[in-house]
Structures are given as C-alpha cells and as structure tokens.
Tab-separated table of C-alpha atoms in Angstrom:
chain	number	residue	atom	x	y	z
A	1	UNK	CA	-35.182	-55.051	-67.676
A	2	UNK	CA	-38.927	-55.148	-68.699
A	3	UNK	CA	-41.557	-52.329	-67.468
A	4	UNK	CA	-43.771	-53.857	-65.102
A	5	UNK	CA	-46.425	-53.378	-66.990
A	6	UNK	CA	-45.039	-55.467	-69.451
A	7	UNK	CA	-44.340	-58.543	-67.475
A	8	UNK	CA	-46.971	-61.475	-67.754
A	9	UNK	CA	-47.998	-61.617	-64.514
A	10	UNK	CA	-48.988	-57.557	-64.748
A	11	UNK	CA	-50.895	-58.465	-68.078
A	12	UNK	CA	-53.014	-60.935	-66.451
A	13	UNK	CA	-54.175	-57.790	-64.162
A	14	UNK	CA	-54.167	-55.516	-66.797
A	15	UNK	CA	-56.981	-57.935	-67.940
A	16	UNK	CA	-59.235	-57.046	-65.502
A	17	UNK	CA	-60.114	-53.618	-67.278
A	18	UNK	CA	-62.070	-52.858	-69.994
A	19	UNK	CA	-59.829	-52.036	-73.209
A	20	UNK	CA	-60.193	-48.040	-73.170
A	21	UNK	CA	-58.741	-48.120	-69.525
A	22	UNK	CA	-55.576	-50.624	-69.645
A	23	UNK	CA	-53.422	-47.165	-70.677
A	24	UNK	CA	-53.962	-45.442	-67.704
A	25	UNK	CA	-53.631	-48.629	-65.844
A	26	UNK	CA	-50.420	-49.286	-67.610
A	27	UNK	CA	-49.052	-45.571	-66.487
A	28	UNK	CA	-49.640	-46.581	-62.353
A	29	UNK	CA	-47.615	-49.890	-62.624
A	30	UNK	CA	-44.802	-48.222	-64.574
A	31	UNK	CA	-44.182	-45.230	-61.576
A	32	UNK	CA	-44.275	-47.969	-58.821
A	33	UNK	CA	-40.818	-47.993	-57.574
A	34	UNK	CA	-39.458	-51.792	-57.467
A	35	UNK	CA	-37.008	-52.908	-54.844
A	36	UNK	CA	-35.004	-55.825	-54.851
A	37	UNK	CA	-33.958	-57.630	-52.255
A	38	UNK	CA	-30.224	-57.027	-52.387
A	39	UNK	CA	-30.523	-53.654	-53.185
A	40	UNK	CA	-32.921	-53.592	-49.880
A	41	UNK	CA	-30.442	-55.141	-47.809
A	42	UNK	CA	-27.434	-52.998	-48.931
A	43	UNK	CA	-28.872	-50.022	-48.426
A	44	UNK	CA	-30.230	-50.778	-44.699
A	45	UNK	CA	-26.890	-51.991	-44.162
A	46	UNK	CA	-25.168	-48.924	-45.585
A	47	UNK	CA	-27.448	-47.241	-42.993
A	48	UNK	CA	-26.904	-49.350	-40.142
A	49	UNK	CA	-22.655	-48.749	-40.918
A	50	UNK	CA	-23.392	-44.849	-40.503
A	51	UNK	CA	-24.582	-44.988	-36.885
A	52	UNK	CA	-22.483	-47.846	-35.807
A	53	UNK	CA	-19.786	-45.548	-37.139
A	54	UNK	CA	-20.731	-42.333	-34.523
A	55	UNK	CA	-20.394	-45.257	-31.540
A	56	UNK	CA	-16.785	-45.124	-31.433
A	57	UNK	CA	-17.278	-47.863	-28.407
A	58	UNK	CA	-15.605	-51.041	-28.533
A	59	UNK	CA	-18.436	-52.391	-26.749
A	60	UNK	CA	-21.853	-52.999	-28.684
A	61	UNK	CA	-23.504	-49.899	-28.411
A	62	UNK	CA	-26.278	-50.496	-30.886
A	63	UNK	CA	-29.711	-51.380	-29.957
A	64	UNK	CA	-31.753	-53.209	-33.479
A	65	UNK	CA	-35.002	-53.953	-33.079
A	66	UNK	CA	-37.559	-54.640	-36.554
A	67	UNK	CA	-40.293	-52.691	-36.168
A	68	UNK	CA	-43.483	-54.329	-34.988
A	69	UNK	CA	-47.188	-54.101	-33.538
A	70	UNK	CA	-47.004	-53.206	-29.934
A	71	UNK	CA	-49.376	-54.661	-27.555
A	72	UNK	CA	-52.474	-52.683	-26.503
A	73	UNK	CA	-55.221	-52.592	-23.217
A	74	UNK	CA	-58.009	-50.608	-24.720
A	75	UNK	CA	-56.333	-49.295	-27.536
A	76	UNK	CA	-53.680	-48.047	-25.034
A	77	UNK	CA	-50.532	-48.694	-25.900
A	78	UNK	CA	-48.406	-50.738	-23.162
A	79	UNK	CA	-44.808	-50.623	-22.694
A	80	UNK	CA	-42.251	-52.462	-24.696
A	81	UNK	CA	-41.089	-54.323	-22.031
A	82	UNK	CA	-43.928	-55.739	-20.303
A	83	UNK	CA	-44.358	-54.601	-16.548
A	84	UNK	CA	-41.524	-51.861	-16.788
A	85	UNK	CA	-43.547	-48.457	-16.641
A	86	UNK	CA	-42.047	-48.564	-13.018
A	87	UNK	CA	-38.670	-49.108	-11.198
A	88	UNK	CA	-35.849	-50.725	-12.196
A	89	UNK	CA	-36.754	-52.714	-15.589
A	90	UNK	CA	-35.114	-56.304	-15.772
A	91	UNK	CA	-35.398	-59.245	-18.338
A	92	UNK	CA	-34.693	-60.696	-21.017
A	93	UNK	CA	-37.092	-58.862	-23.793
A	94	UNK	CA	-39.617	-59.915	-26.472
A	95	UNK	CA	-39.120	-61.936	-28.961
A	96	UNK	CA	-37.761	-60.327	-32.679
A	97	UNK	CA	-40.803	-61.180	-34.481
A	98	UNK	CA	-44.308	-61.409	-33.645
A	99	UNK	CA	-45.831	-64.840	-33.642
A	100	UNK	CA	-49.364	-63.878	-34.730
A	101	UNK	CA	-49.656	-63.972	-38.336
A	102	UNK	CA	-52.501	-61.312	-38.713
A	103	UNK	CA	-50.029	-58.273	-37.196
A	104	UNK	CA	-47.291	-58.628	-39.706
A	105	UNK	CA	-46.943	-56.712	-42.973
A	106	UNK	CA	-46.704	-59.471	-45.369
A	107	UNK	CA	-43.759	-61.115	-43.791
A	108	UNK	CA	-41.708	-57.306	-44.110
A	109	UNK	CA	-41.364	-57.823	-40.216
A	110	UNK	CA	-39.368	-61.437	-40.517
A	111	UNK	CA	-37.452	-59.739	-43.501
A	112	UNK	CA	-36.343	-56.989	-41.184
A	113	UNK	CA	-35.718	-59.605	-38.460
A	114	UNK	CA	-33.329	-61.589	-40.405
A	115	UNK	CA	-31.385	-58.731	-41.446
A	116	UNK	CA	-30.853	-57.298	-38.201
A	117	UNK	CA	-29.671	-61.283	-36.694
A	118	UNK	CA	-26.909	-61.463	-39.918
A	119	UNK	CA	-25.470	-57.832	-39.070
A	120	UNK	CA	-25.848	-58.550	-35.828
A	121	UNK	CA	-23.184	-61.834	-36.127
A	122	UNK	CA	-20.477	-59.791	-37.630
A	123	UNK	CA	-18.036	-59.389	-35.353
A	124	UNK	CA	-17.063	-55.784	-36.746
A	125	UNK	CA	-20.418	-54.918	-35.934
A	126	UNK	CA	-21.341	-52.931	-32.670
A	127	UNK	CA	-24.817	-54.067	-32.161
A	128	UNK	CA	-27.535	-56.540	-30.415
A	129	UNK	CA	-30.337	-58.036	-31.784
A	130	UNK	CA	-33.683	-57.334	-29.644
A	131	UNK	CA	-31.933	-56.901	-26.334
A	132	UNK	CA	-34.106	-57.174	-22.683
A	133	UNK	CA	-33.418	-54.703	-20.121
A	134	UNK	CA	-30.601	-56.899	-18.767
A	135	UNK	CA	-28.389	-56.582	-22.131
A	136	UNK	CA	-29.131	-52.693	-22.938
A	137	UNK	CA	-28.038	-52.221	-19.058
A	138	UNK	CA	-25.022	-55.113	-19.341
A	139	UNK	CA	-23.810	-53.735	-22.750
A	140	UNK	CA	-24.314	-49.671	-22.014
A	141	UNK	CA	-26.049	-49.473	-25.568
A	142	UNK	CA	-26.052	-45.847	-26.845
A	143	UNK	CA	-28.228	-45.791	-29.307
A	144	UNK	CA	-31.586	-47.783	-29.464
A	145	UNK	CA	-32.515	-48.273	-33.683
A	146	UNK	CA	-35.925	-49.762	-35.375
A	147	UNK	CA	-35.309	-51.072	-38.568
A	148	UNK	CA	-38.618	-50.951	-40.648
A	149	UNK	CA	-38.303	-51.431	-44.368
A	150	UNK	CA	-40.997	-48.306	-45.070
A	151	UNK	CA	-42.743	-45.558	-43.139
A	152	UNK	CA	-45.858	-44.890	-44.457
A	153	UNK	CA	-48.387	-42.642	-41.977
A	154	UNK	CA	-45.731	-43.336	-39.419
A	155	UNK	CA	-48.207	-44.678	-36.811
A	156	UNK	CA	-46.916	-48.250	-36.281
A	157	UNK	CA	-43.489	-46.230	-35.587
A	158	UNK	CA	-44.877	-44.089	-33.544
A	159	UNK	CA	-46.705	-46.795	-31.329
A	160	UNK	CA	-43.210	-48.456	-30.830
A	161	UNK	CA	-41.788	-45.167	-29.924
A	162	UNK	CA	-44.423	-44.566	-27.155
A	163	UNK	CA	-43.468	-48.339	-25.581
A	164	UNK	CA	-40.526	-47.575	-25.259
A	165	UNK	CA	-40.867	-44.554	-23.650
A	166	UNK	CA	-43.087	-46.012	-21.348
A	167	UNK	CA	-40.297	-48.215	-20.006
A	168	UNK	CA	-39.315	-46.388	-16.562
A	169	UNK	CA	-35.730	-47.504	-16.864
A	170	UNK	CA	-35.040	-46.391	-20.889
A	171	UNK	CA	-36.601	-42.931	-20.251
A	172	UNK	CA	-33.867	-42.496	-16.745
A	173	UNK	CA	-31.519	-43.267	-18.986
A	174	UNK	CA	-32.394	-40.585	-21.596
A	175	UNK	CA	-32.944	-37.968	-19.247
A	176	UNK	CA	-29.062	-38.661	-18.034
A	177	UNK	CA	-28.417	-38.555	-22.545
A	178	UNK	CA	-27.300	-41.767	-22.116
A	179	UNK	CA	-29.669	-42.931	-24.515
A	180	UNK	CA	-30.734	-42.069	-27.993
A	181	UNK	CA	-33.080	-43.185	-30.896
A	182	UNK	CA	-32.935	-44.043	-34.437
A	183	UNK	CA	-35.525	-45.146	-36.800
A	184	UNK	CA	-33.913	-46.265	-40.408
A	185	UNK	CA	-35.784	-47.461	-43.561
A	186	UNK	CA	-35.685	-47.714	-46.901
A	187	UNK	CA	-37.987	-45.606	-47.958
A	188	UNK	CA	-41.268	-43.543	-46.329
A	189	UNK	CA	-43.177	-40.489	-47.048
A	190	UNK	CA	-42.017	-37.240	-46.538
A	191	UNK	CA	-45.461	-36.660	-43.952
A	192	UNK	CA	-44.644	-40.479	-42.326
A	193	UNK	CA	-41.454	-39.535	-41.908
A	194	UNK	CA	-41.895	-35.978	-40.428
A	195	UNK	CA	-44.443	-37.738	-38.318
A	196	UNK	CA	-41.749	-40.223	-36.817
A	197	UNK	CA	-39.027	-37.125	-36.361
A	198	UNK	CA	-41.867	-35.141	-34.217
A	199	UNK	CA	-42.418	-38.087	-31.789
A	200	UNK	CA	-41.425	-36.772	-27.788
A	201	UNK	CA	-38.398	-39.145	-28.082
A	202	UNK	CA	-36.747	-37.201	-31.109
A	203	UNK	CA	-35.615	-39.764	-33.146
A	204	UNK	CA	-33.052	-39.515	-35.661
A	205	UNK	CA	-34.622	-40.879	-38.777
A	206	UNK	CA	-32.523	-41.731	-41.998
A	207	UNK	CA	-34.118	-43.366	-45.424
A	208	UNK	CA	-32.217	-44.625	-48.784
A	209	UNK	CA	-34.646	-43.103	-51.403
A	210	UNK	CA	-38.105	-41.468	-50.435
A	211	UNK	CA	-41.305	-42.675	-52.266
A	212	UNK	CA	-43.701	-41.507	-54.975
A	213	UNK	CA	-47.177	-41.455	-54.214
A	214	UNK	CA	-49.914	-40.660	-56.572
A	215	UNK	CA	-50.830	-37.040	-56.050
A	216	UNK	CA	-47.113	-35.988	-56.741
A	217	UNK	CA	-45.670	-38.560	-59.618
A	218	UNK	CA	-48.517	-37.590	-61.669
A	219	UNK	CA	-50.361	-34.362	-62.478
A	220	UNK	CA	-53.145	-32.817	-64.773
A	221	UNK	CA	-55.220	-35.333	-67.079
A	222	UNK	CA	-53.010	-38.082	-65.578
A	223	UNK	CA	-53.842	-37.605	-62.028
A	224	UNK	CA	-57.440	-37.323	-62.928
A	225	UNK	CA	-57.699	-40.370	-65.189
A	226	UNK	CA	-55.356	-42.389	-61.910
A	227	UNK	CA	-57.523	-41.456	-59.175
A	228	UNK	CA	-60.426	-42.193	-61.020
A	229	UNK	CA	-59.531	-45.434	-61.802
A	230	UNK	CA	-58.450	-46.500	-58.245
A	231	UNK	CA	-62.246	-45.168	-57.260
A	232	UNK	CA	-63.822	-47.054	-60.125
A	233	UNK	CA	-61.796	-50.291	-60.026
A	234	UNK	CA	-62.202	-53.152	-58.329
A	235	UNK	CA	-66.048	-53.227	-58.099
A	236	UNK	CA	-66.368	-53.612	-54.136
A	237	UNK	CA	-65.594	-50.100	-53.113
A	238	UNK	CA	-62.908	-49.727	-50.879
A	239	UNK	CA	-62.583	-47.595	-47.550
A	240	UNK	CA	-59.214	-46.132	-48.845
A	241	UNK	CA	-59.001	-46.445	-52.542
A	242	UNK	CA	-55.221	-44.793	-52.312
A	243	UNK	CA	-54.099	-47.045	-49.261
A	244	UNK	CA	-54.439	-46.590	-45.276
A	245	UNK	CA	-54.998	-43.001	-44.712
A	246	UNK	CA	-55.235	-42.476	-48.767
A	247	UNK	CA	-51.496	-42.206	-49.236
A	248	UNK	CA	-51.173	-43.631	-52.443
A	249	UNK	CA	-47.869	-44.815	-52.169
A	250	UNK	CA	-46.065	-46.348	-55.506
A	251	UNK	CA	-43.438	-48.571	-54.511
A	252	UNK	CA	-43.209	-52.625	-53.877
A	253	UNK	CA	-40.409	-55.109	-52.271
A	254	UNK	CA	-39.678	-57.761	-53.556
A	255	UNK	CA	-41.037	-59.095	-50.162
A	256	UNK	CA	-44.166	-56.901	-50.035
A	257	UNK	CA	-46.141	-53.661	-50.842
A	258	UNK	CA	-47.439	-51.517	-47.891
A	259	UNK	CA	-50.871	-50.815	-46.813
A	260	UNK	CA	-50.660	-47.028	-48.020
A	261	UNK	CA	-50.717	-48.750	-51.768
A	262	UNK	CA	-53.554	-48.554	-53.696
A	263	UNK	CA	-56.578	-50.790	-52.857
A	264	UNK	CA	-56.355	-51.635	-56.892
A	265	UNK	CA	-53.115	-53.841	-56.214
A	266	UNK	CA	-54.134	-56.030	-53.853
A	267	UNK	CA	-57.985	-56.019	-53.240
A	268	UNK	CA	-60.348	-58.824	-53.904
A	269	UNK	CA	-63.574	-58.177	-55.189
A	270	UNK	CA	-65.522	-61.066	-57.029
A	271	UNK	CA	-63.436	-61.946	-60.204
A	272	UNK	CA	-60.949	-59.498	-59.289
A	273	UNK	CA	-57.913	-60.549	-60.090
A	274	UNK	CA	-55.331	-58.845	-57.584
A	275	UNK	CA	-51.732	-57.938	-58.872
A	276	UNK	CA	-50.465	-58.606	-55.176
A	277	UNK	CA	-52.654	-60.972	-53.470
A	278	UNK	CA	-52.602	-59.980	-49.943
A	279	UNK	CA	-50.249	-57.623	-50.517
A	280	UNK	CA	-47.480	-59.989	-50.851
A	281	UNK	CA	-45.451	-59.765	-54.107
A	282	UNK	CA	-44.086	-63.754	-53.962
A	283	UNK	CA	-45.624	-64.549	-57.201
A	284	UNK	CA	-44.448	-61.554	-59.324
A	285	UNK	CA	-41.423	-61.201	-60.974
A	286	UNK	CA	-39.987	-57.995	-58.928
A	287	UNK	CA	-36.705	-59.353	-58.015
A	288	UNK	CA	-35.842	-59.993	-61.328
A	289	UNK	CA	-36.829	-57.049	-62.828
A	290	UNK	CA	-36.055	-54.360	-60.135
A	291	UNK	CA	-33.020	-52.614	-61.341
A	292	UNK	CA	-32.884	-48.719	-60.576
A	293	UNK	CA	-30.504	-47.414	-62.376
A	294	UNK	CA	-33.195	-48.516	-64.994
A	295	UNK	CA	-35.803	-46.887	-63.538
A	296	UNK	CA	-33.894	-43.689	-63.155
A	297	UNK	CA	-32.818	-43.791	-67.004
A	298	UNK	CA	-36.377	-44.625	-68.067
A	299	UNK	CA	-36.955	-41.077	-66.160
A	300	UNK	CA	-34.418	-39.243	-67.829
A	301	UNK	CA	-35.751	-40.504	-71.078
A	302	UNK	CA	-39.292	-39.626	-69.926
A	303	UNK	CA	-38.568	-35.911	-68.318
A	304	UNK	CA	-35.280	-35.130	-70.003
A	305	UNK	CA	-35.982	-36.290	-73.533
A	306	UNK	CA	-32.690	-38.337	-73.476
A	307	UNK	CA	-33.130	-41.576	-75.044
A	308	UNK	CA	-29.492	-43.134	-74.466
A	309	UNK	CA	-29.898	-42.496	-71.225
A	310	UNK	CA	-28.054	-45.574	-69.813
A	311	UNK	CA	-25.582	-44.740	-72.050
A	312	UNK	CA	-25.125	-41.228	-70.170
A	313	UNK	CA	-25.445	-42.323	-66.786
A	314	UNK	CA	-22.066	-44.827	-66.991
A	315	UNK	CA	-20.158	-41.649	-67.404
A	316	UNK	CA	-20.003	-39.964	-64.274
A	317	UNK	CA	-19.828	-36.366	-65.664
A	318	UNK	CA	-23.201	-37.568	-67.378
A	319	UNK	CA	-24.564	-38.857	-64.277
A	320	UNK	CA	-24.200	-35.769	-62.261
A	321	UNK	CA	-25.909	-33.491	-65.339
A	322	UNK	CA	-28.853	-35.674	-65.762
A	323	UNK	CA	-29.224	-35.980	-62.146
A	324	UNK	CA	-28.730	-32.257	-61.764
A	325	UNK	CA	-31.319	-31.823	-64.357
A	326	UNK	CA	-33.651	-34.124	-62.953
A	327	UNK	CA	-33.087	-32.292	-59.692
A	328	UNK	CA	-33.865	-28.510	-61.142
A	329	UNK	CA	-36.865	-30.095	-63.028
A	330	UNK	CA	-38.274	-31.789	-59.668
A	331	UNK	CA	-38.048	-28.066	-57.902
A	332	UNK	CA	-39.426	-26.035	-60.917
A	333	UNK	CA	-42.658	-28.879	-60.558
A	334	UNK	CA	-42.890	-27.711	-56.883
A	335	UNK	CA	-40.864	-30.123	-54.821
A	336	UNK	CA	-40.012	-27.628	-52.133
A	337	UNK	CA	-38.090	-30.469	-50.306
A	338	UNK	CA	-34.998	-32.934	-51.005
A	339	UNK	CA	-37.368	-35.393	-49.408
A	340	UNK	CA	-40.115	-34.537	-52.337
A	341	UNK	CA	-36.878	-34.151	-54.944
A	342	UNK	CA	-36.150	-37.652	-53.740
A	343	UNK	CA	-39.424	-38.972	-54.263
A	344	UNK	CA	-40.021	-37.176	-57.331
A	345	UNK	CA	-36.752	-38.398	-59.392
A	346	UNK	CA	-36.483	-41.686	-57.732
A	347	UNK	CA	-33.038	-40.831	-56.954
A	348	UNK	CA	-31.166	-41.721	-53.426
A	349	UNK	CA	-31.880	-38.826	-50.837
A	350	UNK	CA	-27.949	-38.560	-50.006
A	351	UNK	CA	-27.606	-38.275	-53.843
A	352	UNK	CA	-30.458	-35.134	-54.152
A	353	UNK	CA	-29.058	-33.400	-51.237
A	354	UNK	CA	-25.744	-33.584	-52.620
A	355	UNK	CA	-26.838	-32.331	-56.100
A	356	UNK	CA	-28.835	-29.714	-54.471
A	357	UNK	CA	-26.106	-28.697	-52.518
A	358	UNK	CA	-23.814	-28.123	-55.765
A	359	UNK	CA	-26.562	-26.608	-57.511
A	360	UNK	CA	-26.830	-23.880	-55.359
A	361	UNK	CA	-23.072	-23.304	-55.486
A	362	UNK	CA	-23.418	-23.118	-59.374
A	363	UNK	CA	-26.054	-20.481	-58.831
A	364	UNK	CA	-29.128	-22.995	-60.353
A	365	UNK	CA	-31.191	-23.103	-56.855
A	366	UNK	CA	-31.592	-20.591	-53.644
A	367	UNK	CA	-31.461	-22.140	-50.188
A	368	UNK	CA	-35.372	-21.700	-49.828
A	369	UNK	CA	-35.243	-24.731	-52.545
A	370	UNK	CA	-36.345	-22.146	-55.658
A	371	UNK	CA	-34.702	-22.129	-58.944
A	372	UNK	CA	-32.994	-18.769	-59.955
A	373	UNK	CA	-33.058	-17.144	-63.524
A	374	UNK	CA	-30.418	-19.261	-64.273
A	375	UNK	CA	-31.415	-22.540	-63.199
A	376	UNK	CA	-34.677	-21.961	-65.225
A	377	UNK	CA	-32.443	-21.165	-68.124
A	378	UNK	CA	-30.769	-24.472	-67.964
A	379	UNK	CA	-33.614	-26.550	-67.819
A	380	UNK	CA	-35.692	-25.168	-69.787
A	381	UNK	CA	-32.898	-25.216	-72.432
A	382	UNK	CA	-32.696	-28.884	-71.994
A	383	UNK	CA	-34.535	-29.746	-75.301
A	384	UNK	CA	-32.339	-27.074	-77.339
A	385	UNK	CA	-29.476	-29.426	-76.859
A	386	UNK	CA	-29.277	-32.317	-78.930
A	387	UNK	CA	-29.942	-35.082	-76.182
A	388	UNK	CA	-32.460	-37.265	-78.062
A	389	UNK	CA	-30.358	-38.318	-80.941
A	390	UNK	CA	-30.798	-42.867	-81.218
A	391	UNK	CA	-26.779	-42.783	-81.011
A	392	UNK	CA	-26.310	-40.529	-78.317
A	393	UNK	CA	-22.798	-38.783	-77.539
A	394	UNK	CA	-22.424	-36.763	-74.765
A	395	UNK	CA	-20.361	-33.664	-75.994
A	396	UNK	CA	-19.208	-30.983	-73.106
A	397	UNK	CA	-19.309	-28.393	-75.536
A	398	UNK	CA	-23.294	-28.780	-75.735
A	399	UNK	CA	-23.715	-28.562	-72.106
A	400	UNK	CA	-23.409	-25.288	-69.468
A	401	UNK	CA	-21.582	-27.546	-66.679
A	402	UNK	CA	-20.259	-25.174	-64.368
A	403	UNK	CA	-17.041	-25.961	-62.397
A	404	UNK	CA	-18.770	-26.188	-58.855
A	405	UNK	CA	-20.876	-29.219	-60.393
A	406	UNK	CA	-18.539	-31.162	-61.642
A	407	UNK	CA	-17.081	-34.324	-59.876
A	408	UNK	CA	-13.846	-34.241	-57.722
C-alpha cells in the first residue's frame, strides 16, 4: 500500500507549501496512523467480546452507549437522564445519536452508533443499545460501557461520566456494586486516557493501539522543523496549531480525524487547501490504503534497518524479534510506559504488554520499564546483524533469541 504522502489527494496538499518545505511536510503525513474501517470495527468488537465475556449472565448485562455531548445549564453539566438527579429514575432514555449536527465529531458518533445497534442484534451478545432507566432496571445490567472511537484530552468522556453519575438511581446502584463502568476505544492518549481512569466513577478503560502524537514520534531537527511548520502553515494562525489542548495527535479513520490533530490538516485559511476538510476524511483514500501490518513493517525498516521486513513479520518467530526489538528500542528512547511503547511502535497495546512481559523474563527490561545491560546489548547490536540485505533470510543463528521469548 502507498505512503500517504504519496497518494494524489495528499499531493494536492503537499502543494500548498513552498518547495524547500514539502519534506518535512511529507515526514507528518507518513507517522499519521491510518485506520480502516474493518480493522476499526474488529477491534471494538474484540473489545466489546472481553467484557461481555466477565458477565457470565444469561441475561443482557451490558450497557453500550456511543459517546456523545451531554447537555449543559451554564456550562453545568446535567444528568444523562434528564430529571433523574433525584428519586427513583424511570424512562425510556435518549436517543443513540445526537440530532444536532454541530456536536458530532465528523459523523465518529453515528459510526459508533451503528456499531453498537449490529452487536447489539446478535443474539450471542449480552448487551442493550442506549437503554432508559426502565431497561438497565428490567434487564439488571452490570456493566454500563461508552464506546468512543478515540480519547483525546478525555473531556467529552469525562462530561458523560459526570451525567451519569448525576443520575440518583445509577449512583444507588453503584454504591450496592451492582453497577460498574467501562469506557473502550480504539485508540487515545496515554494523558486522555489516564484522565478518563481518574474520573470518581473509576472506569475500566481498554484501547486497541495507543496513538502517536507529535512531541513523541519525532525528536531533534525533526520535531523542530514539525512544530514549526504547523505554527507557520496555514496563514490564518490558529488557537491550537497541534489540535484542542495542543495534543498533536497523528492518527485518522477512515471516518474522521479528531480535534487534537493538527490545525494543518483540516484548517481553512484563504487558498488553503485542507487535507481533511472539516475534519472528515470522505474524500481521501484511507480505507484503501490503511493496512498496519504495513505501517508496522515500514517501522521496522525505518528503526530496525530491516528492509524485508514484511517478509520477517509472516514468520512468527520473526514477528516476535522485530516486535521485541521495536519494543527495547521504544524504552531505550524513553517510553517509560506500554501505553507510550504502544504509541511509539504503532503496535497493539495487548501485543507490547505481552512482549514486555517476555522481555523481562529474558532479562532485556526491569519492571520499572528500563532496559538492563543486556537489553542494551541486543539492540544496540541490531545493525551488527545482517538484517538489511534486498533478499532477506532470517537465520536463528544470527539472532540472541532467548527461550523465554520465543512463541509457545
């Protein structure tokens, strides 16, 4: 699949800057993470098929709402059911998605709607699709889950957190740990997401892959000569050149790109021409080029050196080194985190912990997240090995692949 700065639609941006600049600009599309829509609707679903599992009720027990913007009274945040912040709540709820246009995230909101309606109809499926008060009492739910496709700064999270711990009835039944909460995305940032976990209601919050953001996917010159072309470009200055809250975040659905993206993208400014207009992606080509196990090979040939990579990760052995490499090269960089690892290597956060896990078996990493003298001595041996031949073969007797990292 092509970079995305090599697709047409990115040249016709790339256009917008004067010739001596379209390299850097080149380097910012190529570290956006692209998402698919299958791949986005798998791994919610994969997500979804985790809590359902803990249920054990015959009975739905699951709770899915999409996330959404919660109603205000001078900037006060109401509750999610309306007139429940006293007694017994009763009703039948609020509609899945929000009919006013202006409040939802370039259509992510519908997205999330329609995926929660389809799991909802299989029958296997423990789980309700934006119950009142009347079904969460009828059906004893368990667990109460919003489904949001990313969490950025975590606010709009947060604000449907604090409805729904305004509801009178919802908090009774937490105080009796009847009830609990869930918040699952695809992706976030590792301070969004530590945001969401810190809320009063605790929730449990589980992601597929974390995302990159500018100040950590690139570094020296690079990071200068990025940030100084989000302030520069487009001409109107924007009030957050890195995105609400300056986030920076680097990754776009094939439905969308969030508000904590660069201005850059999606900003209008005279004869700017926008990559996203609006933030919505429905005139690029990301569904047909999102694919991440090329992503993740075009990082092993960028950090790693190896050029076949795709030829290494359809061996499974080979997939666990590079992605152990990857790993121990993320943590020497700083990544103190699997969250950060995750976001860093652009590899699945069940994946990193794993790998992390194994690596500290093998002796590579100590449980504070730091490499040991022998995990620097394996990666920094990595370009002693011969991993950049064109015809690349993947001989053991090259590697130091101890026995606790090797597959089952």
């Amino acid at each position: 699949m092509a970079e995305l700065s090599k697709t047409s639609f990115a040249q016709t941006w790339l256009g917008n800057f004067p010739p001596q600049d379209r390299y850097t600009a080149s380097l910012l599309l190529d570290r956006i993470m692209l998402i698919g829509a299958s791949e986005f609707f798998a791994a919610i679903t994969k997500q979804l098929d985790r809590i359902e599992r803990e249920c054990q009720s015959a009975q739905p027990c699951l709770a899915l709402y999409a996330e959404r913007e919660i109603e205000k009274c001078n900037y006060d945040v109401m509750p999610f059911f309306p007139k429940t912040d006293k007694g017994r709540a009763t009703g039948d709820g609020i509609p899945p998605v929000s009919v006013d246009p202006k409040k939802q995230d370039v259509g992510s909101e519908g997205i999330v709607a329609t995926l929660i309606s389809k799991y909802c109809k299989v029958p296997e499926n423990h789980a309700i699709s934006h119950p009142g008060p009347d079904a969460l009492r009828e059906n004893r739910v368990r667990k109460i889950v919003i489904v949001t496709d990313f969490v950025g700064s975590g606010r709009r999270v947060g604000e449907m957190l604090d409805a729904l711990a305004l509801v009178a009835s919802i908090q009774s039944w937490r105080s009796y740990g009847l009830l609990d909460f869930h918040v699952v995305c695809y992706s976030g940032t590792e301070w969004g997401l530590c945001n969401v976990r810190r809320h009063s209601l605790r929730p449990k919050v589980s992601f597929h892959i974390a995302c990159p953001v500018i100040n950590e996917a690139f570094s020296g010159d690079e990071l200068g000569a990025i940030k100084l072309l989000c302030k520069t470009y487009p001409g109107k200055r924007s009030r957050y050149p890195f995105g609400f809250n300056d986030t920076g975040s680097l990754i776009a659905f094939s439905h969308g790109i969030p508000n904590n993206a660069p201005a850059i993208l999606h900003s209008h400014s005279g004869s700017w021409k926008p990559l996203f207009p609006g933030r919505s992606t429905a005139s690029s080509e990301i569904d047909r080029i999102a694919d991440s196990s090329e992503m993740l090979a075009r990082n092993s040939e960028r950090v790693l050196g190896v050029r076949a990579a795709r030829n290494v990760l359809k061996d499974s052995e080979g997939e666990l080194w590079t992605h152990a490499m990857l790993v121990l090269d993320a943590i020497r960089s700083g990544a103190k985190t699997p969250t950060k690892v995750s976001a860093l290597t652009q590899i699945p956060i069940e994946r990193v912990e794993e790998v992390i896990a194994l690596s500290q078996t093998a002796g590579w990493v100590t449980p504070k997240q730091t490499l040991t003298r022998m995990g620097r001595r394996e990666i920094c041996g990595i370009r002693r090995y011969d991993l950049i031949d064109e015809e690349f073969a993947f001989p053991e007797s090259h590697l130091y692949f101890p026995s606790q990292l090797r597959a089952p």
